[in-house]
mmCIF file of C-alpha atoms in Angstrom:
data_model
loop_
_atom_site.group_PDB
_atom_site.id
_atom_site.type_symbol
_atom_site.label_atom_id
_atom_site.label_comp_id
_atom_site.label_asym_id
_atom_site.label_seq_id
_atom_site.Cartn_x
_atom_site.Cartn_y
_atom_site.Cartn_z
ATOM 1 C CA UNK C 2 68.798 -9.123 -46.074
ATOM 2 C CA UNK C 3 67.435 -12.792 -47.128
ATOM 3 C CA UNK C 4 65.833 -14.465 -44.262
ATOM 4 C CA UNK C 5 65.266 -17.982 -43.586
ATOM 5 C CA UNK C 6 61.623 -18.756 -41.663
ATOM 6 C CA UNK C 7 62.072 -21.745 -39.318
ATOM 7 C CA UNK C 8 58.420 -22.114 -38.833
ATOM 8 C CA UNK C 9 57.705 -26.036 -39.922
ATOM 9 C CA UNK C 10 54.654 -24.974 -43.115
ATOM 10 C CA UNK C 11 52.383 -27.978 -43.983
ATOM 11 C CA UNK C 12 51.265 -30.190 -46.954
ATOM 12 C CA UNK C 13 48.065 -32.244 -47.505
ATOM 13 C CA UNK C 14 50.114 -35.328 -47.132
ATOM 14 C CA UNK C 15 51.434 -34.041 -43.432
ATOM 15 C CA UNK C 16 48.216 -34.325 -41.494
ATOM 16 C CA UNK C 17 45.518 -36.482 -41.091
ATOM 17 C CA UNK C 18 41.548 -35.118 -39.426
ATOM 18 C CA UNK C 19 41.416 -37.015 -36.257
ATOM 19 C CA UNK C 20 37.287 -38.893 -36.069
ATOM 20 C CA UNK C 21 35.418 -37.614 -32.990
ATOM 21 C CA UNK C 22 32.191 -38.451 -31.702
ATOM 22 C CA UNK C 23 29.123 -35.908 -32.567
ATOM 23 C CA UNK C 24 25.500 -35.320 -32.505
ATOM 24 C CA UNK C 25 22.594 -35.352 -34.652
ATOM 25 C CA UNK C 26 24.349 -37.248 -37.484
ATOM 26 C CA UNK C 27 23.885 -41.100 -37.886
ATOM 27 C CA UNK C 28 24.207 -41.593 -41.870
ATOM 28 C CA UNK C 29 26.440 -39.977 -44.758
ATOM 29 C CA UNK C 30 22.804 -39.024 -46.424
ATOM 30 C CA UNK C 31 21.960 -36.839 -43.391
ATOM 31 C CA UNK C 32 25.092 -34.371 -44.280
ATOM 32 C CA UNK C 33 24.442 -31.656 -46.285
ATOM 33 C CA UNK C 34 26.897 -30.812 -49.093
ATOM 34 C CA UNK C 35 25.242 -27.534 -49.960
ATOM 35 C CA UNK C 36 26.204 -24.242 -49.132
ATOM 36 C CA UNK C 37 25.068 -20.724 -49.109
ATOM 37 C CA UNK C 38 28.196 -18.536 -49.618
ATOM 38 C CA UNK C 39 27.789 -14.673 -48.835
ATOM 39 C CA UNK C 40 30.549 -12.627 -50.883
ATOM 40 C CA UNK C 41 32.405 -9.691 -50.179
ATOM 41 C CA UNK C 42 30.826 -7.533 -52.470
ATOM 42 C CA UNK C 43 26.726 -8.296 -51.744
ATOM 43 C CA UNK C 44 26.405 -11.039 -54.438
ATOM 44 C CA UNK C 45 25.210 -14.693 -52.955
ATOM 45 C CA UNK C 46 25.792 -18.016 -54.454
ATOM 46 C CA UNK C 47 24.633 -21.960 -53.603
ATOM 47 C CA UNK C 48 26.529 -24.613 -54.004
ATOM 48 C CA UNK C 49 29.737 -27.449 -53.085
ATOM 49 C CA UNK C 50 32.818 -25.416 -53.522
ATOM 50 C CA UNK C 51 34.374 -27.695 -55.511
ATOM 51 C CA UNK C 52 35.772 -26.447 -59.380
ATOM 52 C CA UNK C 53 37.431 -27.779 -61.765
ATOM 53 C CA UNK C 54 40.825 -26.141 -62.834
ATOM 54 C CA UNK C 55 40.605 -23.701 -65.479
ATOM 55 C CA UNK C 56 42.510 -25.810 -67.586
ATOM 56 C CA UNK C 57 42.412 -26.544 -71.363
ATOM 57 C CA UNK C 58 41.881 -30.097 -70.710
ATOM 58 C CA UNK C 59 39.583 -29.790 -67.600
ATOM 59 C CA UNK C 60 38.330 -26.304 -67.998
ATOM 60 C CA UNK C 61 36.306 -27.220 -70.824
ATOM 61 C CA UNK C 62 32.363 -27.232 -71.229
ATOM 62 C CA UNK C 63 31.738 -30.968 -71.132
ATOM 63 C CA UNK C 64 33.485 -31.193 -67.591
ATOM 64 C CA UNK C 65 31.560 -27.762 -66.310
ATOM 65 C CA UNK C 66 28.288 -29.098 -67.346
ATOM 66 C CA UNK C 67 28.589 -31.920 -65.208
ATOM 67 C CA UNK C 68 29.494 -30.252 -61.914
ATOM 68 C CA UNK C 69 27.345 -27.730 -62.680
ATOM 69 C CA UNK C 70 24.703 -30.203 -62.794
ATOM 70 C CA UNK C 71 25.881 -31.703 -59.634
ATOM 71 C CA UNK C 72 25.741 -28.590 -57.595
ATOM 72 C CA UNK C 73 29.279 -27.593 -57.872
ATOM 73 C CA UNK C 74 31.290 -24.906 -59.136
ATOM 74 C CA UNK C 75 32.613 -24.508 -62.802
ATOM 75 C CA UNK C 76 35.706 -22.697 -64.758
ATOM 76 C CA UNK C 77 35.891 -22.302 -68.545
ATOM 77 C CA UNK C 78 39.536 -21.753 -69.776
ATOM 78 C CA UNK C 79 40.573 -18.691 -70.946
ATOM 79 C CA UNK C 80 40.765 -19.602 -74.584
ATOM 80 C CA UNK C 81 37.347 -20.317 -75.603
ATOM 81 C CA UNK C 82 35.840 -17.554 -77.629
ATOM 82 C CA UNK C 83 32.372 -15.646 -77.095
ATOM 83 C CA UNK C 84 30.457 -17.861 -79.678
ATOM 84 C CA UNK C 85 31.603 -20.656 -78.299
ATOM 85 C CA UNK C 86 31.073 -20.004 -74.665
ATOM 86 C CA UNK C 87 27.678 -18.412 -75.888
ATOM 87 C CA UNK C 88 26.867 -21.464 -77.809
ATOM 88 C CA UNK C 89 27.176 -22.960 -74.139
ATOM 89 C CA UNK C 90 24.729 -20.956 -72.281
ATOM 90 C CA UNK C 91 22.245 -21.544 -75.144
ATOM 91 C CA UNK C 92 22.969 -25.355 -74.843
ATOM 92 C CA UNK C 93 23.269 -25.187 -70.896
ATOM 93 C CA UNK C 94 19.654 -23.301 -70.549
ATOM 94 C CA UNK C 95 18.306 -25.792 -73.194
ATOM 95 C CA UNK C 96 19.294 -29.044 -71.214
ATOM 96 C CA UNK C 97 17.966 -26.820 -67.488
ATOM 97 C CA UNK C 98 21.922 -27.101 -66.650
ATOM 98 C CA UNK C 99 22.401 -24.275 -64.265
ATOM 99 C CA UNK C 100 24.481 -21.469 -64.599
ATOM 100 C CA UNK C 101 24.447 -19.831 -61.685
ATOM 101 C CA UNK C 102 27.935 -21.421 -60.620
ATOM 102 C CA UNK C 103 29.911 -21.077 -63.859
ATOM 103 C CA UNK C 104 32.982 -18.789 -63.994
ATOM 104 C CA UNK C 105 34.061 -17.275 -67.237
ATOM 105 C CA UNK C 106 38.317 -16.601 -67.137
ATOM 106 C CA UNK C 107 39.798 -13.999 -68.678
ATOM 107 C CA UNK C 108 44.205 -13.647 -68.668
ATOM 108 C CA UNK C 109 46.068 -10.479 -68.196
ATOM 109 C CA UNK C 110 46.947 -9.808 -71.937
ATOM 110 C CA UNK C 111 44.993 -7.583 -74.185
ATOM 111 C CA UNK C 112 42.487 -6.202 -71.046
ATOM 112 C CA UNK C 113 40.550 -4.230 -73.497
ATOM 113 C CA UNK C 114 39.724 -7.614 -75.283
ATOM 114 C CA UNK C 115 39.066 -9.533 -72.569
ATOM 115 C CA UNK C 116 36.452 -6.876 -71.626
ATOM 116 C CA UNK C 117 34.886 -6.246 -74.424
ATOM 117 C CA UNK C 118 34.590 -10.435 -74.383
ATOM 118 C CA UNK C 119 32.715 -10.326 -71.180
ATOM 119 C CA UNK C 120 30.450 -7.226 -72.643
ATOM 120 C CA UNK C 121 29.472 -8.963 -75.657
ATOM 121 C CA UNK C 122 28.455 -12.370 -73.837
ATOM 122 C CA UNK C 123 25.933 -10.357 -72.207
ATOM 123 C CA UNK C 124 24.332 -8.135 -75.457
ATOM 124 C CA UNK C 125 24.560 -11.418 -77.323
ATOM 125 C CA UNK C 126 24.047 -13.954 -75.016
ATOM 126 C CA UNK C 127 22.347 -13.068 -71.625
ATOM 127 C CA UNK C 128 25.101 -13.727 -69.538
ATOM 128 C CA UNK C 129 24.365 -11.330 -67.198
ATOM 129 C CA UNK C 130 22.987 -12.316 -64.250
ATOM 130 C CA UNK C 131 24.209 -13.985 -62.336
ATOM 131 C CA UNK C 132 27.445 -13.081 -63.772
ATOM 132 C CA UNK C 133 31.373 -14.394 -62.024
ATOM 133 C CA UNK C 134 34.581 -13.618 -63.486
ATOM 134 C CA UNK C 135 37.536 -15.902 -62.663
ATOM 135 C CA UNK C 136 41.002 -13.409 -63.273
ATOM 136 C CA UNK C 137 44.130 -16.000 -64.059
ATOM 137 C CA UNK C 138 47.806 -15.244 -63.770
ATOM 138 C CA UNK C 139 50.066 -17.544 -62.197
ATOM 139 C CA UNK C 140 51.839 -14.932 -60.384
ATOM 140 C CA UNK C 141 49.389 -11.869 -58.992
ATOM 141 C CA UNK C 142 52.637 -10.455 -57.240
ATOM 142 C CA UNK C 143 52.835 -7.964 -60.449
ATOM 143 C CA UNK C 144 51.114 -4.469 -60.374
ATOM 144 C CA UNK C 145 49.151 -5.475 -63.893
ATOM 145 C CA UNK C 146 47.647 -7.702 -62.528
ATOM 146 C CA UNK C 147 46.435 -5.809 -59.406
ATOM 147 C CA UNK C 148 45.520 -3.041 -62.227
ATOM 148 C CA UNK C 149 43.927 -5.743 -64.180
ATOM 149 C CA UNK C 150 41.547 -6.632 -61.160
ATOM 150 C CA UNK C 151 40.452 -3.435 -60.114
ATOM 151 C CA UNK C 152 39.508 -2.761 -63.581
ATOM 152 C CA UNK C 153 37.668 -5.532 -64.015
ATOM 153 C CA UNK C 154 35.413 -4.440 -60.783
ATOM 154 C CA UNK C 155 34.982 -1.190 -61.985
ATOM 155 C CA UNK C 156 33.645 -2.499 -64.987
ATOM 156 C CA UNK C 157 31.269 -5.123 -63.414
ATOM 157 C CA UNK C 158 30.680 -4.059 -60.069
ATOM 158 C CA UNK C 159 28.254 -6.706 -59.722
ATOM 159 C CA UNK C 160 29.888 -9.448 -60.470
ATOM 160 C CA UNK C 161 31.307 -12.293 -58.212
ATOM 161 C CA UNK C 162 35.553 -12.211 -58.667
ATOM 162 C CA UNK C 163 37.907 -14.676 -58.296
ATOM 163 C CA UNK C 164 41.678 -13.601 -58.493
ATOM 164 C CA UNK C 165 44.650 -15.375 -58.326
ATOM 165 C CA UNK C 166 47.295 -17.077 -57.856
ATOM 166 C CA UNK C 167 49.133 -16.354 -55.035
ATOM 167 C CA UNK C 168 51.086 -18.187 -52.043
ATOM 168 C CA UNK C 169 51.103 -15.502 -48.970
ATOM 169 C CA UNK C 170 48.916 -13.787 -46.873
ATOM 170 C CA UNK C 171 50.529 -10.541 -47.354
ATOM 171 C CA UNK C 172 48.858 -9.898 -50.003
ATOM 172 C CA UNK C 173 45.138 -10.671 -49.352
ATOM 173 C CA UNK C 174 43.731 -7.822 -48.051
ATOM 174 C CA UNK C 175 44.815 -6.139 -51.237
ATOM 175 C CA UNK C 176 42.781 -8.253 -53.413
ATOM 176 C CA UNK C 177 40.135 -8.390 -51.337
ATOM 177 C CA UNK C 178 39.568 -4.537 -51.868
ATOM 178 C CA UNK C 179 38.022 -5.706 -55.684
ATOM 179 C CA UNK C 180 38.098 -9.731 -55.727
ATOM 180 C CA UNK C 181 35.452 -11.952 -53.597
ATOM 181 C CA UNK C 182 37.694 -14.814 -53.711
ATOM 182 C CA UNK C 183 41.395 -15.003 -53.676
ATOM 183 C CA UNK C 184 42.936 -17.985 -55.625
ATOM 184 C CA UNK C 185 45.738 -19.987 -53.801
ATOM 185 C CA UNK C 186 48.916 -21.918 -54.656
ATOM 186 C CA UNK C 187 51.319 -21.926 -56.733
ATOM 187 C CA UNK C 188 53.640 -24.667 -57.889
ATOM 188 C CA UNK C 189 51.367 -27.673 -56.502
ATOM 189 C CA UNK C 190 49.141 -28.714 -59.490
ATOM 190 C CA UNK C 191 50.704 -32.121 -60.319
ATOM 191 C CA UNK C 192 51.273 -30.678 -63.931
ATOM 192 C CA UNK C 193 53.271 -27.586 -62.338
ATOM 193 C CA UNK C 194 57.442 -27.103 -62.963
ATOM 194 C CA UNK C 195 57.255 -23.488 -61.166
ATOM 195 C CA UNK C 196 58.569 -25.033 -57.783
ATOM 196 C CA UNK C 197 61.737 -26.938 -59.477
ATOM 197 C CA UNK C 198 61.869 -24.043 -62.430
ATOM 198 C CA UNK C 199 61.551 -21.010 -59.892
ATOM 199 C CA UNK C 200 61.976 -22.314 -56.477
ATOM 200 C CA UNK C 201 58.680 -20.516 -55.356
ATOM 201 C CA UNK C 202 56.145 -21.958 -53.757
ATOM 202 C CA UNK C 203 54.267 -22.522 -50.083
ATOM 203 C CA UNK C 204 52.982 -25.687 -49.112
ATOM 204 C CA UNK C 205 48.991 -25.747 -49.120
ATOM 205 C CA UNK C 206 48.248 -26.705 -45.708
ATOM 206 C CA UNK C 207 49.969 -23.462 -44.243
ATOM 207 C CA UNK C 208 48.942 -21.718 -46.727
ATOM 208 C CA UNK C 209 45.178 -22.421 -46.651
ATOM 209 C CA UNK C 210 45.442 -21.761 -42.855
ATOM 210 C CA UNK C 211 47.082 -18.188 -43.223
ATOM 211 C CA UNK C 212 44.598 -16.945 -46.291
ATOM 212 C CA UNK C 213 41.622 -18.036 -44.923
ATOM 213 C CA UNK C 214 42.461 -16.268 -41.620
ATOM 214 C CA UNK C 215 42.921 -12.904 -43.191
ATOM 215 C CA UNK C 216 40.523 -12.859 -45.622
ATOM 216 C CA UNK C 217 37.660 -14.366 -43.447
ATOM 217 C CA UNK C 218 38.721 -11.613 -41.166
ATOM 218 C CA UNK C 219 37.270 -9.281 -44.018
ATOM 219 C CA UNK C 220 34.041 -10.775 -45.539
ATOM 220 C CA UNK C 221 36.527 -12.495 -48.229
ATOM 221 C CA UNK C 222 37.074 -15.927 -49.512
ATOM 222 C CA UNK C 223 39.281 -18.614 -50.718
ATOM 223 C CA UNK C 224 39.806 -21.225 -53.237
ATOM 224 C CA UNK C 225 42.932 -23.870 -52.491
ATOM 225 C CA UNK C 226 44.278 -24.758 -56.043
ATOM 226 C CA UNK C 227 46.684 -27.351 -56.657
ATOM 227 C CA UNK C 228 48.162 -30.551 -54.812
ATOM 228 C CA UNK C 229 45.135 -32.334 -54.779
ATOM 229 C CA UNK C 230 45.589 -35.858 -55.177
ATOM 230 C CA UNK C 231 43.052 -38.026 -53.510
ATOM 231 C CA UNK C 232 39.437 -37.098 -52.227
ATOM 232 C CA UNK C 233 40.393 -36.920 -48.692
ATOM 233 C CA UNK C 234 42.668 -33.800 -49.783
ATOM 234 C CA UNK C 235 39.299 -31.919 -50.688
ATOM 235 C CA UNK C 236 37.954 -33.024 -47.278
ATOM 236 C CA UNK C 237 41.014 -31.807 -45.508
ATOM 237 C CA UNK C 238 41.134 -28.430 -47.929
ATOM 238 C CA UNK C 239 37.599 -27.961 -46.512
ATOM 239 C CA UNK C 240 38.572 -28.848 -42.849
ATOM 240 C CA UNK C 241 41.753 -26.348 -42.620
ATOM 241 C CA UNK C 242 38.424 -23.389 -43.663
ATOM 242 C CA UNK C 243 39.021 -23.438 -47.384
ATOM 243 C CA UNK C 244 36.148 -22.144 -48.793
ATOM 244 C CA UNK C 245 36.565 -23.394 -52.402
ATOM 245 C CA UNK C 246 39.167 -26.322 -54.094
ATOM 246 C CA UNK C 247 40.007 -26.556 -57.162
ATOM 247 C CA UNK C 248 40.662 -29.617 -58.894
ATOM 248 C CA UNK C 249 42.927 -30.932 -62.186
ATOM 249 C CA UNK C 250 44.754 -33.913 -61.860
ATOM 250 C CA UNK C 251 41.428 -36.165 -60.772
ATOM 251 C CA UNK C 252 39.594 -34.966 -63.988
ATOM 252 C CA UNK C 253 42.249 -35.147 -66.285
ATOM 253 C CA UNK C 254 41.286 -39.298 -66.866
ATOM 254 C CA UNK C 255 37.661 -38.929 -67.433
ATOM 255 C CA UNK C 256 35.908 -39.202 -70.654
ATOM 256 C CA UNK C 257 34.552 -35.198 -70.329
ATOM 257 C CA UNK C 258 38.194 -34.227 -70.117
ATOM 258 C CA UNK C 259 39.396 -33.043 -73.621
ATOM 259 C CA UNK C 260 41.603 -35.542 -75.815
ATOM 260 C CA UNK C 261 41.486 -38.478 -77.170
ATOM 261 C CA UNK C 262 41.845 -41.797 -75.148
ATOM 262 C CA UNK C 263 45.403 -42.963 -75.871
ATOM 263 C CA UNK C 264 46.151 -46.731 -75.945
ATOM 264 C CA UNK C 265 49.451 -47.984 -75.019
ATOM 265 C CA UNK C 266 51.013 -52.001 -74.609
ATOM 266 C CA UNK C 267 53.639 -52.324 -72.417
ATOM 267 C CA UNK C 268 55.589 -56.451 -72.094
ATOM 268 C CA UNK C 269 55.136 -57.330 -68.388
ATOM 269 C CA UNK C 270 57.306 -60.007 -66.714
ATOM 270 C CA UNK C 271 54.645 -62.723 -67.223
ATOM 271 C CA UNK C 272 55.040 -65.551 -69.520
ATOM 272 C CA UNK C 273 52.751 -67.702 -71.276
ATOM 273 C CA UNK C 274 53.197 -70.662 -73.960
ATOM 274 C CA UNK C 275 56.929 -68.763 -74.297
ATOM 275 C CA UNK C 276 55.352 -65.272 -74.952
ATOM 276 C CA UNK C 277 55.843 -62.370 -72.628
ATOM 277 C CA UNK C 278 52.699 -61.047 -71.721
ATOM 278 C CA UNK C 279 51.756 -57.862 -73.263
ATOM 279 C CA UNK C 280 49.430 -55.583 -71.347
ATOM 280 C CA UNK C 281 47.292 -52.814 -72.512
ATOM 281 C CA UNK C 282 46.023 -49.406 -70.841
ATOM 282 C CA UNK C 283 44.648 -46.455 -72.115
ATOM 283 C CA UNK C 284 45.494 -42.777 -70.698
ATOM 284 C CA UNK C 285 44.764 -39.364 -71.578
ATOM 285 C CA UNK C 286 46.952 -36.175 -72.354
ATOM 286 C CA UNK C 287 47.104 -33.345 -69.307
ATOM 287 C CA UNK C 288 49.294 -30.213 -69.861
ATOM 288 C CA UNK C 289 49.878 -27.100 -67.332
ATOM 289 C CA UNK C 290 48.702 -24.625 -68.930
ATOM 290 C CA UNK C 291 52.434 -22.795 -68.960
ATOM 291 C CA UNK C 292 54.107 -25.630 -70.398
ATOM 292 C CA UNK C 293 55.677 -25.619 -73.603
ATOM 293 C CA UNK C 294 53.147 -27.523 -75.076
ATOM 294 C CA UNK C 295 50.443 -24.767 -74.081
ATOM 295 C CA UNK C 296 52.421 -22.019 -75.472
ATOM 296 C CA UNK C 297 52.724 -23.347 -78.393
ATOM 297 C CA UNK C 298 49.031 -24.029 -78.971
ATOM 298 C CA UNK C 299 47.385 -21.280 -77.239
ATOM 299 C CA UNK C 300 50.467 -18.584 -77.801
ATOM 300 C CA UNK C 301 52.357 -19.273 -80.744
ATOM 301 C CA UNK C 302 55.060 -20.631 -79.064
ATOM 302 C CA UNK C 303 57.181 -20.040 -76.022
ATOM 303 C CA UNK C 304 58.604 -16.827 -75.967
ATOM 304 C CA UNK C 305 62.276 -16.256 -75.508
ATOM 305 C CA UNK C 306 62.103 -14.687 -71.787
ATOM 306 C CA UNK C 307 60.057 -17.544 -70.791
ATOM 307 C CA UNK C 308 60.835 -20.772 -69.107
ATOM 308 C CA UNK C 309 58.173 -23.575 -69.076
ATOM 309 C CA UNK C 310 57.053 -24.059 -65.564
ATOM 310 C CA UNK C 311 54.444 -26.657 -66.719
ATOM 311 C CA UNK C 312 54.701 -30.589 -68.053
ATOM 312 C CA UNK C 313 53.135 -33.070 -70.499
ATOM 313 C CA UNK C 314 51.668 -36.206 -68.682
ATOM 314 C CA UNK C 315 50.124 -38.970 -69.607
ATOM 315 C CA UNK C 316 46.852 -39.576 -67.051
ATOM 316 C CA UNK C 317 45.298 -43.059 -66.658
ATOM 317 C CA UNK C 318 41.654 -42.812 -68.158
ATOM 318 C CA UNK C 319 39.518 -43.834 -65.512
ATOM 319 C CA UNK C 320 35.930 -43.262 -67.686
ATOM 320 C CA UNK C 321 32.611 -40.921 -66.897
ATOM 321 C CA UNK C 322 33.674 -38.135 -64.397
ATOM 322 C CA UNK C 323 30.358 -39.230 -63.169
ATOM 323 C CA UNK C 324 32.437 -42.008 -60.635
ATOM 324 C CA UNK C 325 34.626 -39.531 -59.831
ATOM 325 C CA UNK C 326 32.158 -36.625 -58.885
ATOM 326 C CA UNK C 327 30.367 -39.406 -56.669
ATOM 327 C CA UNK C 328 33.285 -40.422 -55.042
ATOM 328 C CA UNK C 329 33.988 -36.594 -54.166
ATOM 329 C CA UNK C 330 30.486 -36.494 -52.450
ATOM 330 C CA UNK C 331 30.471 -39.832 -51.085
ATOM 331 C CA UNK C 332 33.802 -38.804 -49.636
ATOM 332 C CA UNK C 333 32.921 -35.526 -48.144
ATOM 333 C CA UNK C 334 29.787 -36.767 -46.470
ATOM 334 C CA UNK C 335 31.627 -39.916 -44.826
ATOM 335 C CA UNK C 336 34.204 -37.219 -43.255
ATOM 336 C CA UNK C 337 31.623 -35.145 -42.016
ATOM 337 C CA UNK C 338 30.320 -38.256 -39.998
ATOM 338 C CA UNK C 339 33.790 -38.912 -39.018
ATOM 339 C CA UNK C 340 34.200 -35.334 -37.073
ATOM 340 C CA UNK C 341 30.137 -35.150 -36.407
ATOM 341 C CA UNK C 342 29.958 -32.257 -38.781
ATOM 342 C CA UNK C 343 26.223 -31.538 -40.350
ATOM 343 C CA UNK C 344 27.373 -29.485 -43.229
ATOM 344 C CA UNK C 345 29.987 -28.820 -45.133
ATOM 345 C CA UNK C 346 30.093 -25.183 -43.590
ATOM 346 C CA UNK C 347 30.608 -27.075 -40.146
ATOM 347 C CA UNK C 348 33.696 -28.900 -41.548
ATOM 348 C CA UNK C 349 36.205 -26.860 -39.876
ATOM 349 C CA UNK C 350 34.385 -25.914 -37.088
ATOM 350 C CA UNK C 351 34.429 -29.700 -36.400
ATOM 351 C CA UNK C 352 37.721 -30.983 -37.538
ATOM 352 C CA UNK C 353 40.899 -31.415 -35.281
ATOM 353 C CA UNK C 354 43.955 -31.933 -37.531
ATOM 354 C CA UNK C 355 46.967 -33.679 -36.194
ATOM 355 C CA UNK C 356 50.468 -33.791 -38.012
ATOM 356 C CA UNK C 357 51.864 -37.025 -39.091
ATOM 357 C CA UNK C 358 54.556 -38.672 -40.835
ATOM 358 C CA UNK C 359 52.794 -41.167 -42.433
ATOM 359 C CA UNK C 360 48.824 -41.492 -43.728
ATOM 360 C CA UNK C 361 48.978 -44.868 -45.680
ATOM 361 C CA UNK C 362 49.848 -48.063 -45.651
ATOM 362 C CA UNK C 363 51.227 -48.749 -49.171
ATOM 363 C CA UNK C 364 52.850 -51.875 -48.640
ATOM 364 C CA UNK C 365 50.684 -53.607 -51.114
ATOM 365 C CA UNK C 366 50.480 -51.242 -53.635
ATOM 366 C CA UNK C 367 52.854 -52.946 -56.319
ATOM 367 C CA UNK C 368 50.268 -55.625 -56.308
ATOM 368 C CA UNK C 369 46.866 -53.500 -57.109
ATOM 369 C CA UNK C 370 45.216 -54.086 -60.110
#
């Protein structure tokens, strides 16, 4: 029998983390963005949990090399090939960018291929140690995919794991039997259809707060992916006990982001010597990955059982992902002095959310520049 759950669930955009006094913390600088993160599975890792989506447009190497650099975490999209990725490493250990962080993704077709992949990048290319695999499927509610992952552990038992997607806790503890970090959300990533092409979907508030319950519960961890619009969504992703986010959206603009700046002129309402006014921006191009634009590039098309449950858009280009990466530690750091937290590992120890109806003030929005 279909049952409706009353329970009110939660999205970034429904809370707010109410400032508190604290101790030992006077300046943004004091705060320490670092972590040390234990896994499941014996492996340890350094770093701010913050990736970038794996992505064709953002889970490419010029955007992984930068947050790399910057202490963070990296994804490679699925589509790159071993000489190419290889050719990465070689450049990455050249230029003392470290690898320690980077995740190489591998899909759920051809298994056998996508093995033998992550064999031959370490005979030909020393990527062995340290060594994380990042498993994508948009929907991990499918036995393959379970199959898929405990294969993949089998095969590299020492190997960090990240799994996912999925939008329930139900399922955690399953994952966490082979995966070190479970993937969340589904239908949130601002280039996602699956919520109005499927109906599926949880909010990622609630969600965050039921996954990282179980699977802290076991050793395990999590990664919030999707609905991230503003920095203050990482901060709160980090302050509901997400271990990891993972970002799309706010990369998509920058100059590391793959594609060509696009310029377009659009006639605004301004008049001068009696000629409209013709205004010029630039964007760049950022597709889900299971749009029909992706399939058709990456898969030969869209098959006939498929629907596309991703979109086209058209990003503002906002320049160096340099500002952007700043503005992600800048804005960590000042929240952490908000709620007296030292690290980001104190974040949600810390934090006191409150529910609201409203977190801006847009009222003069139509008039920014």
């Amino acid at each position: 029998m279909t049952q409706i759950l009353h329970e009110i669930n939660l999205d970034y955009s429904d809370i707010l983390i109410r400032p508190k006094m604290g101790i030992n913390l006077n300046s943004r600088k004091d705060v320490n963005l670092q972590r040390i993160f234990k896994f499941k599975h014996g492996q340890t890792r350094t770093g701010l949990g913050v990736f970038n989506a794996n992505m064709a447009t953002v889970g490419n190497f010029s955007v992984a090399a930068k947050l790399l650099a910057r202490g963070m975490f990296a994804t490679l999209h699925k589509h790159y090939s071993v000489d190419e990725i290889g050719g990465f490493i070689k450049e990455s250990k050249k230029e003392n960018i470290p690898l320690d962080n980077l995740f190489i993704t591998i899909g759920l077709k051809n298994t056998d291929a996508e093995i033998e992949k992550l064999k031959e990048l370490e005979s030909k290319y020393g990527w062995n140690s340290p060594r994380n695999i990042c498993i994508d499927a948009p929907n991990f509610y499918i036995q393959k995919a379970l199959d898929v992952l405990a294969r993949v552990r089998h095969e590299f038992p020492d190997s960090v794991i990240m799994a996912g997607n999925i939008a329930s806790g139900d399922i955690c503890l399953k994952l966490l039997d082979y995966a070190d970090i479970i993937k969340c959300g589904i239908g949130s990533g601002s280039a996602c259809l699956t919520r109005k092409q499927t109906g599926c979907g949880t909010p990622m508030v609630s969600l965050i707060l039921e996954c990282a319950d179980i699977a802290h519960s076991v050793g395990g961890h999590i990664c919030a992916d999707g609905g991230i619009v503003d920095v203050g969504d990482i901060a709160k992703a980090f302050c509901l006990n997400s271990d990891f986010i993972m970002v799309g959206g706010m990369f998509a603009g920058t100059d590391e982001a793959e594609g060509a700046v696009i310029e377009k002129h659009f006639e605004t309402n301004e008049i001068i010597d009696g000629k409209r006014v013709i205004q010029t921006k630039f964007f760049k191009q950022y597709y889900g990955m299971s749009s029909e634009y992706a399939n058709n590039k990456f898969a030969g098309g869209m098959s006939n059982y498929k629907t596309s449950e991703g979109r086209e858009l058209l990003i503002p280009y906002t320049g160096s992902i340099d500002k952007v990466l700043q503005d992600i530690n800048g804005g960590i750091a000042s929240c952490c002095t908000y709620i007296g937290a030292t690290s980001v590992k104190h974040m949600s120890k810390c934090a006191t959310i409150i529910q609201v109806h409203n977190q801006l003030n847009k009222v003069f929005e139509k008039y920014s520049v």
